[in-house]
Coordinates of N, CA and C in Angstrom, one line a residue:
X663 N 285.3 21.1 8.6 CA 283.9 20.7 8.5 C 282.9 21.9 8.5
X664 N 282.0 21.8 7.7 CA 280.9 22.9 7.7 C 279.6 22.3 8.1
X665 N 279.0 22.8 9.2 CA 277.8 22.2 9.7 C 276.7 23.3 9.5
X666 N 275.5 22.7 9.3 CA 274.3 23.6 9.2 C 273.2 23.0 10.2
X667 N 272.6 23.8 10.9 CA 271.7 23.4 12.0 C 270.3 23.3 11.4
X668 N 269.7 22.1 11.6 CA 268.3 21.9 11.2 C 267.4 22.5 12.3
X669 N 267.0 23.7 12.1 CA 266.2 24.4 13.1 C 264.7 24.1 13.1
X670 N 264.4 23.0 12.5 CA 263.0 22.5 12.6 C 262.9 21.3 13.5
X671 N 264.1 20.6 13.8 CA 264.1 19.5 14.8 C 264.8 19.9 16.0
X672 N 265.7 20.9 15.9 CA 266.4 21.5 17.0 C 265.9 22.9 17.4
X673 N 266.1 23.3 18.6 CA 265.7 24.7 19.0 C 264.1 24.9 19.0
X674 N 263.4 23.8 19.1 CA 262.0 23.9 18.9 C 261.2 24.5 20.1
X675 N 261.9 24.8 21.1 CA 261.2 25.5 22.2 C 261.0 27.0 21.8
X676 N 261.5 27.4 20.7 CA 261.4 28.8 20.3 C 260.5 28.9 19.1
X677 N 259.8 30.0 18.9 CA 259.0 30.2 17.7 C 260.0 30.1 16.5
X678 N 259.4 29.8 15.3 CA 260.3 29.6 14.1 C 261.2 30.8 13.8
X679 N 260.6 32.0 13.9 CA 261.4 33.2 13.5 C 262.4 33.6 14.6
X680 N 262.4 33.0 15.7 CA 263.4 33.3 16.7 C 264.5 32.3 16.7
X681 N 264.4 31.2 15.9 CA 265.4 30.2 15.8 C 266.7 30.6 15.1
X682 N 266.6 31.4 14.0 CA 267.9 31.9 13.4 C 268.8 32.6 14.4
X683 N 268.2 33.5 15.3 CA 269.1 34.1 16.3 C 269.7 33.2 17.2
X684 N 268.9 32.1 17.6 CA 269.5 31.1 18.5 C 270.6 30.3 17.8
X685 N 270.4 30.0 16.5 CA 271.5 29.4 15.8 C 272.8 30.2 15.9
X686 N 272.6 31.5 15.7 CA 273.8 32.4 15.7 C 274.4 32.4 17.1
X687 N 273.5 32.5 18.1 CA 274.0 32.5 19.5 C 274.8 31.3 19.9
X688 N 274.5 30.2 19.3 CA 275.2 28.9 19.5 C 276.5 28.8 18.7
X689 N 276.8 29.8 17.9 CA 278.1 29.8 17.2 C 278.0 29.3 15.8
X690 N 276.8 29.1 15.2 CA 276.7 28.6 13.9 C 276.3 29.8 12.9
X691 N 276.6 29.6 11.7 CA 276.3 30.7 10.7 C 275.4 30.1 9.6
X692 N 275.0 28.9 9.7 CA 274.1 28.3 8.7 C 273.0 27.5 9.3
X693 N 271.8 27.5 8.6 CA 270.7 26.8 9.1 C 269.9 26.2 8.0
X694 N 269.2 25.1 8.2 CA 268.2 24.6 7.3 C 266.9 24.4 8.0
X695 N 265.8 24.4 7.3 CA 264.5 24.3 7.9 C 263.6 23.3 7.1
X696 N 262.8 22.5 7.7 CA 261.6 21.9 7.1 C 260.7 23.1 6.7
X697 N 259.6 22.8 5.9 CA 258.8 23.9 5.6 C 258.3 24.6 6.8
X698 N 258.5 26.0 7.0 CA 258.3 26.6 8.2 C 256.9 27.3 8.4
X699 N 256.0 27.0 7.5 CA 254.7 27.6 7.5 C 253.6 26.5 7.5
X700 N 252.4 26.8 8.0 CA 251.4 25.8 8.1 C 250.7 25.5 6.8
X701 N 250.9 26.3 5.8 CA 250.2 26.1 4.5 C 251.3 26.1 3.4
X702 N 251.0 25.6 2.3 CA 251.9 25.6 1.2 C 252.1 27.0 0.5
X703 N 251.2 27.9 0.8 CA 251.2 29.2 0.2 C 251.1 30.3 1.2
X704 N 252.2 30.6 1.9 CA 252.2 31.6 3.0 C 252.0 33.0 2.3
X705 N 251.6 34.0 3.1 CA 251.4 35.3 2.6 C 252.8 36.0 2.4
X706 N 252.8 37.1 1.7 CA 254.0 37.9 1.5 C 254.6 38.3 2.8
X707 N 253.7 38.7 3.8 CA 254.2 39.1 5.1 C 254.9 38.0 5.8
X708 N 254.3 36.8 5.8 CA 254.9 35.6 6.5 C 256.3 35.3 5.9
X709 N 256.4 35.3 4.6 CA 257.6 35.0 3.9 C 258.7 36.1 4.3
X710 N 258.3 37.4 4.3 CA 259.2 38.4 4.7 C 259.7 38.3 6.1
X711 N 258.8 38.0 7.0 CA 259.2 37.8 8.4 C 260.3 36.7 8.6
X712 N 260.1 35.6 7.8 CA 261.1 34.5 7.9 C 262.4 35.0 7.3
X713 N 262.4 35.6 6.2 CA 263.6 36.1 5.5 C 264.3 37.1 6.4
X714 N 263.5 38.0 7.0 CA 264.1 39.0 7.9 C 264.8 38.4 9.1
X715 N 264.2 37.3 9.6 CA 264.7 36.7 10.8 C 266.1 36.1 10.5
X716 N 266.3 35.5 9.3 CA 267.6 35.0 8.9 C 268.6 36.1 8.7
X717 N 268.1 37.1 8.0 CA 269.1 38.2 7.7 C 269.5 38.9 8.9
X718 N 268.6 39.2 9.8 CA 268.9 39.9 11.1 C 269.9 39.1 12.0
X719 N 269.8 37.8 11.9 CA 270.7 36.9 12.7 C 272.0 36.7 12.0
X720 N 272.1 37.1 10.7 CA 273.4 36.8 10.0 C 273.6 35.3 9.7
X721 N 272.4 34.6 9.5 CA 272.5 33.2 9.3 C 272.1 32.9 7.8
X722 N 272.9 32.1 7.2 CA 272.6 31.7 5.8 C 271.7 30.5 5.8
X723 N 270.6 30.6 5.0 CA 269.7 29.5 4.8 C 270.4 28.5 3.8
X724 N 270.7 27.3 4.2 CA 271.4 26.4 3.3 C 270.5 25.3 2.8
X725 N 269.3 25.1 3.4 CA 268.4 24.1 2.9 C 267.0 24.4 3.4
X726 N 266.0 24.1 2.5 CA 264.6 24.3 2.8 C 263.8 23.1 2.2
X727 N 262.9 22.6 3.0 CA 262.0 21.6 2.5 C 260.8 22.2 1.7
X728 N 260.4 21.6 0.7 CA 259.1 21.9 0.1 C 258.0 21.5 1.1
X729 N 256.8 22.1 1.0 CA 255.7 21.7 1.8 C 255.5 20.2 1.8
X730 N 255.3 19.6 3.0 CA 255.3 18.2 3.1 C 254.0 17.7 3.9
X731 N 253.0 18.5 4.0 CA 251.8 18.1 4.7 C 252.0 18.2 6.2
X732 N 251.2 17.4 6.9 CA 251.2 17.4 8.4 C 252.3 16.5 8.9
X733 N 253.5 17.0 9.0 CA 254.6 16.2 9.5 C 254.4 15.6 10.9
X734 N 253.9 16.4 11.9 CA 253.7 15.8 13.2 C 252.6 14.7 13.1
X735 N 251.7 14.8 12.2 CA 250.6 13.8 12.0 C 251.0 12.6 11.2
X736 N 252.3 12.5 10.8 CA 252.8 11.4 10.1 C 252.9 11.5 8.6
X737 N 252.4 12.7 8.0 CA 252.6 12.9 6.6 C 254.1 13.1 6.2
X738 N 254.5 12.7 5.1 CA 255.9 12.9 4.6 C 255.9 13.3 3.2
X739 N 255.2 14.4 2.9 CA 255.2 14.9 1.5 C 253.9 14.7 0.8
X740 N 253.6 15.5 -0.2 CA 252.4 15.4 -0.9 C 252.6 15.3 -2.4
X741 N 253.8 15.3 -2.9 CA 254.1 15.5 -4.3 C 253.7 14.3 -5.2
X742 N 253.6 13.1 -4.6 CA 253.3 11.9 -5.3 C 251.8 11.5 -5.1
X743 N 251.1 12.3 -4.4 CA 249.7 11.9 -4.0 C 248.7 12.6 -4.9
X744 N 247.9 11.9 -5.7 CA 247.1 12.5 -6.7 C 246.2 13.6 -6.2
X745 N 245.6 13.4 -5.1 CA 244.6 14.4 -4.5 C 245.3 15.6 -4.0
X746 N 246.6 15.6 -3.8 CA 247.3 16.7 -3.2 C 248.4 17.3 -4.0
X747 N 248.5 16.8 -5.2 CA 249.6 17.2 -6.1 C 249.6 18.7 -6.3
X748 N 248.4 19.3 -6.4 CA 248.2 20.7 -6.7 C 248.8 21.5 -5.5
X749 N 248.8 21.0 -4.3 CA 249.4 21.7 -3.2 C 250.9 21.9 -3.3
X750 N 251.5 20.8 -3.8 CA 252.9 20.8 -4.1 C 253.3 21.8 -5.2
X751 N 252.5 21.8 -6.2 CA 252.8 22.7 -7.4 C 252.6 24.1 -6.9
X752 N 251.6 24.4 -6.1 CA 251.4 25.8 -5.7 C 252.5 26.2 -4.8
X753 N 253.1 25.3 -4.1 CA 254.2 25.6 -3.1 C 255.5 26.0 -3.8
X754 N 255.7 25.6 -5.0 CA 256.9 25.8 -5.7 C 257.2 27.3 -5.8
X755 N 256.2 28.1 -6.1 CA 256.4 29.5 -6.2 C 256.9 30.1 -4.9
X756 N 256.3 29.7 -3.8 CA 256.8 30.3 -2.5 C 258.2 29.9 -2.2
X757 N 258.6 28.6 -2.5 CA 259.9 28.2 -2.3 C 260.9 29.0 -3.1
X758 N 260.6 29.3 -4.4 CA 261.4 30.0 -5.2 C 261.6 31.5 -4.7
X759 N 260.5 32.0 -4.2 CA 260.6 33.4 -3.7 C 261.5 33.5 -2.5
X760 N 261.4 32.5 -1.6 CA 262.3 32.4 -0.4 C 263.8 32.2 -0.9
X761 N 264.0 31.3 -1.8 CA 265.3 31.1 -2.3 C 266.0 32.3 -2.9
X762 N 265.2 33.0 -3.7 CA 265.8 34.2 -4.3 C 266.1 35.3 -3.3
X763 N 265.3 35.3 -2.2 CA 265.6 36.3 -1.2 C 266.7 36.0 -0.2
X764 N 267.0 34.7 -0.1 CA 268.0 34.2 0.9 C 269.3 33.7 0.2
X765 N 269.2 33.3 -1.0 CA 270.4 32.7 -1.6 C 270.4 31.2 -1.4
X766 N 269.4 30.6 -0.8 CA 269.3 29.2 -0.6 C 269.3 28.4 -1.9
X767 N 270.0 27.3 -2.0 CA 270.2 26.5 -3.2 C 269.7 25.1 -3.1
X768 N 269.4 24.6 -2.0 CA 269.1 23.2 -1.8 C 267.7 23.0 -1.2
X769 N 266.9 22.1 -1.8 CA 265.4 22.0 -1.5 C 265.0 20.6 -1.4
X770 N 264.6 20.1 -0.2 CA 264.3 18.8 0.1 C 262.8 18.5 -0.3
X771 N 262.6 17.6 -1.2 CA 261.2 17.3 -1.6 C 260.8 15.9 -1.1
X772 N 260.2 15.9 0.1 CA 259.7 14.6 0.6 C 258.7 14.0 -0.3
X773 N 258.9 12.7 -0.6 CA 258.2 12.1 -1.8 C 256.7 11.9 -1.5
X774 N 256.3 11.6 -0.3 CA 254.9 11.3 0.1 C 254.7 9.9 0.3
X775 N 253.8 9.6 1.3 CA 253.4 8.2 1.6 C 252.6 7.6 0.5
X776 N 252.6 6.3 0.4 CA 251.6 5.6 -0.4 C 250.2 5.8 0.1
X777 N 249.3 6.0 -0.8 CA 247.9 6.3 -0.4 C 247.1 5.0 -0.6
X778 N 246.4 4.5 0.4 CA 245.6 3.3 0.3 C 244.6 3.5 -0.8
X779 N 244.5 2.5 -1.7 CA 243.5 2.5 -2.7 C 244.0 3.2 -4.0
X780 N 245.2 3.8 -3.9 CA 245.7 4.5 -5.1 C 246.8 3.5 -5.8
X781 N 246.8 3.6 -7.1 CA 247.8 2.8 -7.8 C 249.2 3.4 -7.6
X782 N 250.1 2.5 -7.2 CA 251.5 3.0 -6.9 C 252.2 3.5 -8.1
X783 N 252.0 2.9 -9.2 CA 252.6 3.3 -10.5 C 252.1 4.7 -10.8
X784 N 250.8 5.0 -10.6 CA 250.3 6.3 -10.9 C 250.9 7.4 -9.9
X785 N 251.0 7.0 -8.7 CA 251.7 7.9 -7.7 C 253.1 8.2 -8.2
X786 N 253.8 7.2 -8.6 CA 255.2 7.4 -9.1 C 255.2 8.3 -10.4
X787 N 254.3 8.1 -11.2 CA 254.2 9.0 -12.4 C 254.0 10.4 -12.0
X788 N 253.1 10.7 -11.1 CA 252.8 12.1 -10.6 C 254.0 12.6 -9.9
X789 N 254.7 11.7 -9.1 CA 255.8 12.1 -8.3 C 257.0 12.6 -9.2
X790 N 257.2 11.8 -10.3 CA 258.3 12.1 -11.2 C 258.0 13.5 -11.9
X791 N 256.7 13.6 -12.3 CA 256.4 14.8 -13.0 C 256.5 16.1 -12.1
X792 N 256.1 15.9 -10.9 CA 256.3 17.1 -9.9 C 257.7 17.4 -9.6
X793 N 258.5 16.4 -9.5 CA 260.0 16.6 -9.2 C 260.6 17.3 -10.4
X794 N 260.2 16.9 -11.6 CA 260.7 17.7 -12.8 C 260.3 19.1 -12.8
X795 N 259.0 19.4 -12.4 CA 258.6 20.8 -12.3 C 259.4 21.6 -11.3
X796 N 259.6 20.9 -10.1 CA 260.4 21.6 -9.1 C 261.9 21.8 -9.5
X797 N 262.5 20.8 -10.2 CA 263.8 20.9 -10.6 C 264.0 22.0 -11.6
X798 N 263.0 22.1 -12.5 CA 263.1 23.2 -13.6 C 263.0 24.5 -12.9
X799 N 262.1 24.7 -11.9 CA 261.9 26.0 -11.3 C 263.2 26.4 -10.5
X800 N 263.8 25.6 -9.7 CA 264.9 26.0 -9.0 C 266.2 26.0 -9.8
X801 N 266.2 25.2 -10.9 CA 267.3 25.2 -11.8 C 267.6 26.5 -12.4
X802 N 266.6 27.4 -12.5 CA 266.9 28.7 -13.1 C 267.9 29.5 -12.3
X803 N 268.1 29.2 -11.1 CA 269.1 30.0 -10.3 C 270.1 29.1 -9.6
X804 N 270.3 27.9 -10.3 CA 271.3 27.0 -9.8 C 270.9 26.1 -8.6
X805 N 269.6 26.0 -8.3 CA 269.2 25.2 -7.2 C 269.1 23.7 -7.5
X806 N 269.1 23.0 -6.4 CA 269.1 21.5 -6.4 C 267.9 21.0 -5.6
X807 N 267.2 20.0 -6.2 CA 266.1 19.3 -5.5 C 266.7 18.1 -4.9
X808 N 266.4 17.8 -3.6 CA 266.9 16.7 -2.9 C 265.8 15.7 -2.7
X809 N 266.2 14.4 -2.9 CA 265.2 13.3 -2.6 C 265.8 12.4 -1.6
X810 N 265.0 12.1 -0.5 CA 265.5 11.5 0.7 C 264.8 10.2 1.0
X811 N 265.6 9.1 1.3 CA 265.0 7.9 1.9 C 264.7 8.3 3.4
X812 N 263.6 7.8 3.9 CA 263.2 8.1 5.3 C 262.8 6.9 6.0
X813 N 263.1 6.9 7.3 CA 262.7 5.8 8.2 C 261.5 6.1 9.1
X814 N 260.9 5.1 9.7 CA 259.9 5.4 10.7 C 258.5 5.5 10.2
X815 N 258.3 5.5 8.9 CA 257.0 5.6 8.3 C 256.8 4.5 7.3
X816 N 256.1 3.4 7.6 CA 256.1 2.3 6.7 C 255.5 2.6 5.3
X817 N 254.6 3.6 5.3 CA 253.9 3.9 4.0 C 254.8 4.7 3.1
X818 N 255.9 5.2 3.6 CA 256.8 6.0 2.8 C 257.6 5.0 1.9
X819 N 257.6 5.1 0.6 CA 258.2 4.1 -0.3 C 259.7 4.1 -0.5
X820 N 260.3 5.3 -0.2 CA 261.7 5.4 -0.5 C 262.5 5.2 0.9
X821 N 263.0 4.0 1.0 CA 263.6 3.6 2.3 C 265.1 3.4 2.1
X822 N 265.6 3.2 0.9 CA 267.1 3.0 0.7 C 267.5 4.0 -0.3
X823 N 268.8 4.1 -0.4 CA 269.4 5.0 -1.4 C 269.0 4.5 -2.8
X824 N 269.0 3.2 -3.0 CA 268.6 2.6 -4.3 C 267.1 3.0 -4.7
X825 N 266.2 3.1 -3.7 CA 264.9 3.5 -4.0 C 264.8 4.9 -4.5
X826 N 265.5 5.8 -3.8 CA 265.5 7.2 -4.2 C 266.2 7.4 -5.6
X827 N 267.4 6.7 -5.8 CA 268.1 6.8 -7.0 C 267.3 6.4 -8.2
X828 N 266.5 5.4 -8.0 CA 265.6 4.9 -9.1 C 264.7 6.0 -9.6
X829 N 264.1 6.7 -8.6 CA 263.2 7.8 -9.0 C 264.0 8.9 -9.6
X830 N 265.2 9.2 -9.0 CA 266.0 10.3 -9.6 C 266.3 10.0 -11.1
X831 N 266.6 8.8 -11.4 CA 266.9 8.4 -12.8 C 265.7 8.6 -13.7
X832 N 264.5 8.3 -13.2 CA 263.3 8.6 -14.0 C 263.1 10.1 -14.2
X833 N 263.4 10.9 -13.2 CA 263.2 12.3 -13.3 C 264.0 12.9 -14.4
X834 N 265.3 12.4 -14.5 CA 266.1 12.8 -15.6 C 266.6 14.3 -15.6
X835 N 266.8 14.8 -14.4 CA 267.3 16.2 -14.3 C 268.6 16.1 -13.5
X836 N 269.6 16.8 -14.0 CA 270.9 16.8 -13.4 C 270.9 17.4 -12.0
X837 N 269.9 18.3 -11.7 CA 269.9 19.0 -10.4 C 268.9 18.3 -9.5
X838 N 268.6 17.1 -9.6 CA 267.9 16.3 -8.6 C 268.9 15.3 -8.1
X839 N 269.1 15.3 -6.8 CA 270.2 14.5 -6.2 C 269.7 13.9 -4.9
X840 N 270.5 12.9 -4.5 CA 270.2 12.1 -3.3 C 270.6 12.9 -2.0
X841 N 269.7 12.9 -1.1 CA 270.0 13.4 0.3 C 270.3 12.2 1.1
X842 N 271.6 12.1 1.5 CA 272.0 11.0 2.3 C 272.0 11.3 3.7
X843 N 270.9 10.9 4.4 CA 270.7 11.0 5.8 C 271.2 9.7 6.4
X844 N 272.4 9.8 7.0 CA 273.0 8.5 7.5 C 272.2 7.8 8.5
X845 N 271.5 8.6 9.3 CA 270.6 7.9 10.3 C 269.5 7.1 9.6
X846 N 268.7 7.8 8.7 CA 267.6 7.1 8.1 C 268.1 5.8 7.3
X847 N 269.2 6.0 6.6 CA 269.8 4.9 5.8 C 270.1 3.7 6.7
X848 N 270.8 4.0 7.8 CA 271.3 3.0 8.7 C 270.1 2.3 9.4
X849 N 269.1 3.0 9.9 CA 267.9 2.4 10.5 C 267.2 1.6 9.6
X850 N 267.1 1.9 8.3 CA 266.4 1.1 7.3 C 267.2 -0.1 6.8
X851 N 268.4 -0.3 7.3 CA 269.2 -1.4 7.0 C 270.0 -1.3 5.7
X852 N 270.1 -0.1 5.2 CA 270.9 0.1 4.0 C 272.4 0.0 4.4
X853 N 273.2 -0.4 3.4 CA 274.7 -0.5 3.6 C 275.3 0.9 3.3
X854 N 275.4 1.7 4.4 CA 275.8 3.1 4.3 C 277.2 3.2 3.7
X855 N 278.1 2.3 4.1 CA 279.5 2.4 3.6 C 279.5 2.2 2.0
X856 N 278.7 1.3 1.6 CA 278.6 1.0 0.1 C 278.0 2.2 -0.6
X857 N 276.9 2.8 0.0 CA 276.3 4.0 -0.6 C 277.3 5.1 -0.7
X858 N 278.1 5.3 0.3 CA 279.1 6.3 0.3 C 280.2 6.0 -0.8
X859 N 280.6 4.8 -0.9 CA 281.7 4.4 -1.9 C 281.2 4.7 -3.3
X860 N 279.9 4.4 -3.5 CA 279.4 4.4 -4.9 C 278.8 5.8 -5.3
X861 N 278.4 6.6 -4.3 CA 277.6 7.8 -4.7 C 278.0 9.1 -4.0
X862 N 279.0 9.0 -3.1 CA 279.3 10.2 -2.3 C 279.6 11.5 -3.2
X863 N 280.3 11.3 -4.3 CA 280.6 12.4 -5.1 C 279.4 13.1 -5.7
X864 N 278.3 12.4 -5.7 CA 277.0 12.9 -6.3 C 276.0 13.2 -5.2
X865 N 276.3 13.1 -3.9 CA 275.4 13.5 -2.9 C 275.0 14.9 -3.0
X866 N 273.7 15.2 -2.9 CA 273.2 16.6 -2.9 C 273.3 17.2 -1.5
X867 N 273.3 16.3 -0.5 CA 273.4 16.8 0.9 C 273.6 15.6 1.8
X868 N 274.2 15.9 3.0 CA 274.3 14.9 4.0 C 273.6 15.4 5.3
X869 N 272.9 14.5 6.0 CA 272.4 14.9 7.3 C 272.8 13.8 8.3
X870 N 272.9 14.1 9.6 CA 273.3 13.1 10.5 C 272.5 13.2 11.8
X871 N 272.4 12.0 12.4 CA 271.9 11.8 13.8 C 272.5 10.4 14.2
X872 N 272.6 10.2 15.5 CA 273.2 8.9 15.9 C 272.0 7.9 16.2
X873 N 272.4 6.6 16.2 CA 271.5 5.6 16.5 C 272.1 4.6 17.5
X874 N 271.2 4.1 18.5 CA 269.8 4.4 18.6 C 269.5 5.8 19.2
X875 N 268.2 6.2 19.0 CA 267.7 7.4 19.6 C 267.5 8.6 18.7
X876 N 268.2 8.6 17.6 CA 268.2 9.8 16.7 C 268.7 11.1 17.5
X877 N 269.7 10.9 18.3 CA 270.2 12.0 19.1 C 271.5 12.5 18.6
X878 N 272.2 13.3 19.5 CA 273.5 13.9 19.1 C 274.5 12.9 18.7
X879 N 275.4 13.2 17.8 CA 276.6 12.4 17.5 C 277.3 12.0 18.8
X880 N 277.7 10.8 18.9 CA 278.4 10.3 20.1 C 277.5 9.7 21.1
X881 N 276.2 9.8 20.9 CA 275.2 9.2 21.9 C 274.8 7.7 21.5
X882 N 275.2 7.3 20.3 CA 274.9 6.0 19.8 C 276.1 5.3 19.2
X883 N 275.9 4.5 18.2 CA 276.9 3.6 17.7 C 277.4 3.8 16.3
X884 N 276.8 4.8 15.6 CA 277.1 5.0 14.2 C 278.5 5.7 14.1
X885 N 279.3 5.3 13.1 CA 280.6 5.9 12.9 C 280.4 7.2 12.0
X886 N 279.7 8.1 12.5 CA 279.3 9.3 11.7 C 280.5 10.1 11.2
X887 N 281.5 10.3 12.0 CA 282.7 11.1 11.6 C 283.4 10.3 10.5
X888 N 283.6 9.0 10.6 CA 284.2 8.2 9.6 C 283.5 8.3 8.3
X889 N 282.1 8.2 8.3 CA 281.3 8.3 7.1 C 281.4 9.7 6.5
X890 N 281.4 10.7 7.3 CA 281.6 12.1 6.7 C 282.9 12.3 6.1
X891 N 284.0 11.8 6.8 CA 285.3 12.0 6.2 C 285.5 11.2 4.9
X892 N 285.0 10.0 4.8 CA 285.1 9.3 3.6 C 284.3 9.9 2.5
X893 N 283.1 10.4 2.8 CA 282.3 11.1 1.8 C 283.1 12.3 1.2
X894 N 283.8 13.0 2.1 CA 284.6 14.2 1.6 C 285.8 13.7 0.8
X895 N 286.4 12.6 1.2 CA 287.5 12.1 0.4 C 287.0 11.7 -1.0
X896 N 285.8 11.3 -1.2 CA 285.3 10.9 -2.4 C 284.6 12.0 -3.2
X897 N 284.6 13.2 -2.7 CA 284.1 14.3 -3.5 C 283.0 15.1 -2.9
X898 N 282.4 14.7 -1.8 CA 281.3 15.6 -1.3 C 281.9 16.8 -0.7
X899 N 281.3 18.0 -1.1 CA 281.9 19.2 -0.6 C 280.9 20.2 0.1
X900 N 279.7 19.7 0.3 CA 278.7 20.5 0.9 C 278.7 20.5 2.4
X901 N 277.7 21.2 3.0 CA 277.6 21.2 4.5 C 277.0 19.9 5.0
X902 N 277.2 19.6 6.3 CA 276.6 18.5 6.9 C 275.4 19.0 7.8
X903 N 274.2 18.5 7.6 CA 273.1 19.0 8.3 C 273.0 18.2 9.7
X904 N 272.8 19.0 10.7 CA 272.6 18.5 12.1 C 271.1 18.3 12.3
X905 N 270.6 17.1 12.0 CA 269.2 16.8 12.0 C 268.9 15.7 13.1
X906 N 269.1 16.1 14.3 CA 268.9 15.1 15.4 C 268.0 15.7 16.5
X907 N 267.5 14.9 17.4 CA 266.7 15.3 18.5 C 267.7 15.5 19.7
X908 N 267.5 16.6 20.4 CA 268.4 16.9 21.5 C 268.0 16.0 22.7
X909 N 269.1 15.4 23.3 CA 268.8 14.6 24.5 C 269.3 15.2 25.7
X910 N 269.8 16.5 25.7 CA 270.3 17.2 26.8 C 270.0 18.7 26.6
X911 N 270.2 19.4 27.7 CA 269.9 20.9 27.7 C 270.7 21.6 26.6
X912 N 271.9 21.3 26.4 CA 272.8 21.9 25.4 C 272.9 20.9 24.2
X913 N 272.1 21.1 23.1 CA 272.2 20.1 22.1 C 273.5 20.1 21.3
X914 N 274.3 21.1 21.5 CA 275.6 21.2 20.7 C 276.8 21.0 21.6
X915 N 276.6 20.4 22.8 CA 277.8 20.3 23.7 C 278.8 19.4 23.1
X916 N 278.5 18.5 22.2 CA 279.4 17.5 21.6 C 280.4 18.2 20.7
X917 N 280.1 19.4 20.2 CA 280.9 20.0 19.2 C 281.5 21.3 19.7
X918 N 282.8 21.4 19.8 CA 283.5 22.6 20.3 C 283.1 23.8 19.6
X919 N 282.9 24.9 20.2 CA 282.4 26.1 19.6 C 283.3 26.6 18.4
X920 N 284.6 26.4 18.5 CA 285.4 26.8 17.4 C 285.2 26.0 16.1
X921 N 284.5 24.9 16.2 CA 284.3 24.1 15.0 C 282.9 24.3 14.4
X922 N 282.1 25.2 15.0 CA 280.7 25.3 14.6 C 280.5 26.2 13.4
X923 N 281.2 27.3 13.3 CA 280.9 28.3 12.2 C 281.4 27.8 10.9

């Protein structure tokens, strides 16, 4: 099993650029991040500090979110929002620069909440167009854009795998793939086992957390190990993202150290 630590939901007691070292100290060699800057267009110095933190820790960046707005405030992406589409487009260049400096190949594009008073079809048109732009940009170096169903935000329109796959089909790019977060899919009532059986070979990424609570594996009722094993049997070969909230002092106590790297 290959795990990658989501250092934007874990290790949050540390500043962003100290988290790669903490990932390494806990025995892991891979990390993924939500967008780690407050704006879509960070300075050259900010980007270099982030890249240096990963390199100095010996941690490979396996995944990075595009700019998604104010996540703590409830925003879940800007790419399908007419008034904020330019922010996403401006962000693509920064993502590409980080990718080329780190070797990262997977990029999560949160779709964006529905905007009250805006036509949903127009939001989808803009969303598809921006996903095409992002896919073309990262496709130049073998990158993949990930599209994710999300729970907990009623205004977010992609709640099931089918919702995301319908948009992916409209985008029409081979390097836009489903991010299968087993926690989000399960909480939203999707049939996770069916999704795995039908689409595991084409998953762009897997993320996990247990339910209830969105905490460590083993704290809830989801058969996460079974789902991961079946996904691998059906062809998924990428890392598994640990995207859960810590419920104890050692957020990795459930996983023996020899299985982390």
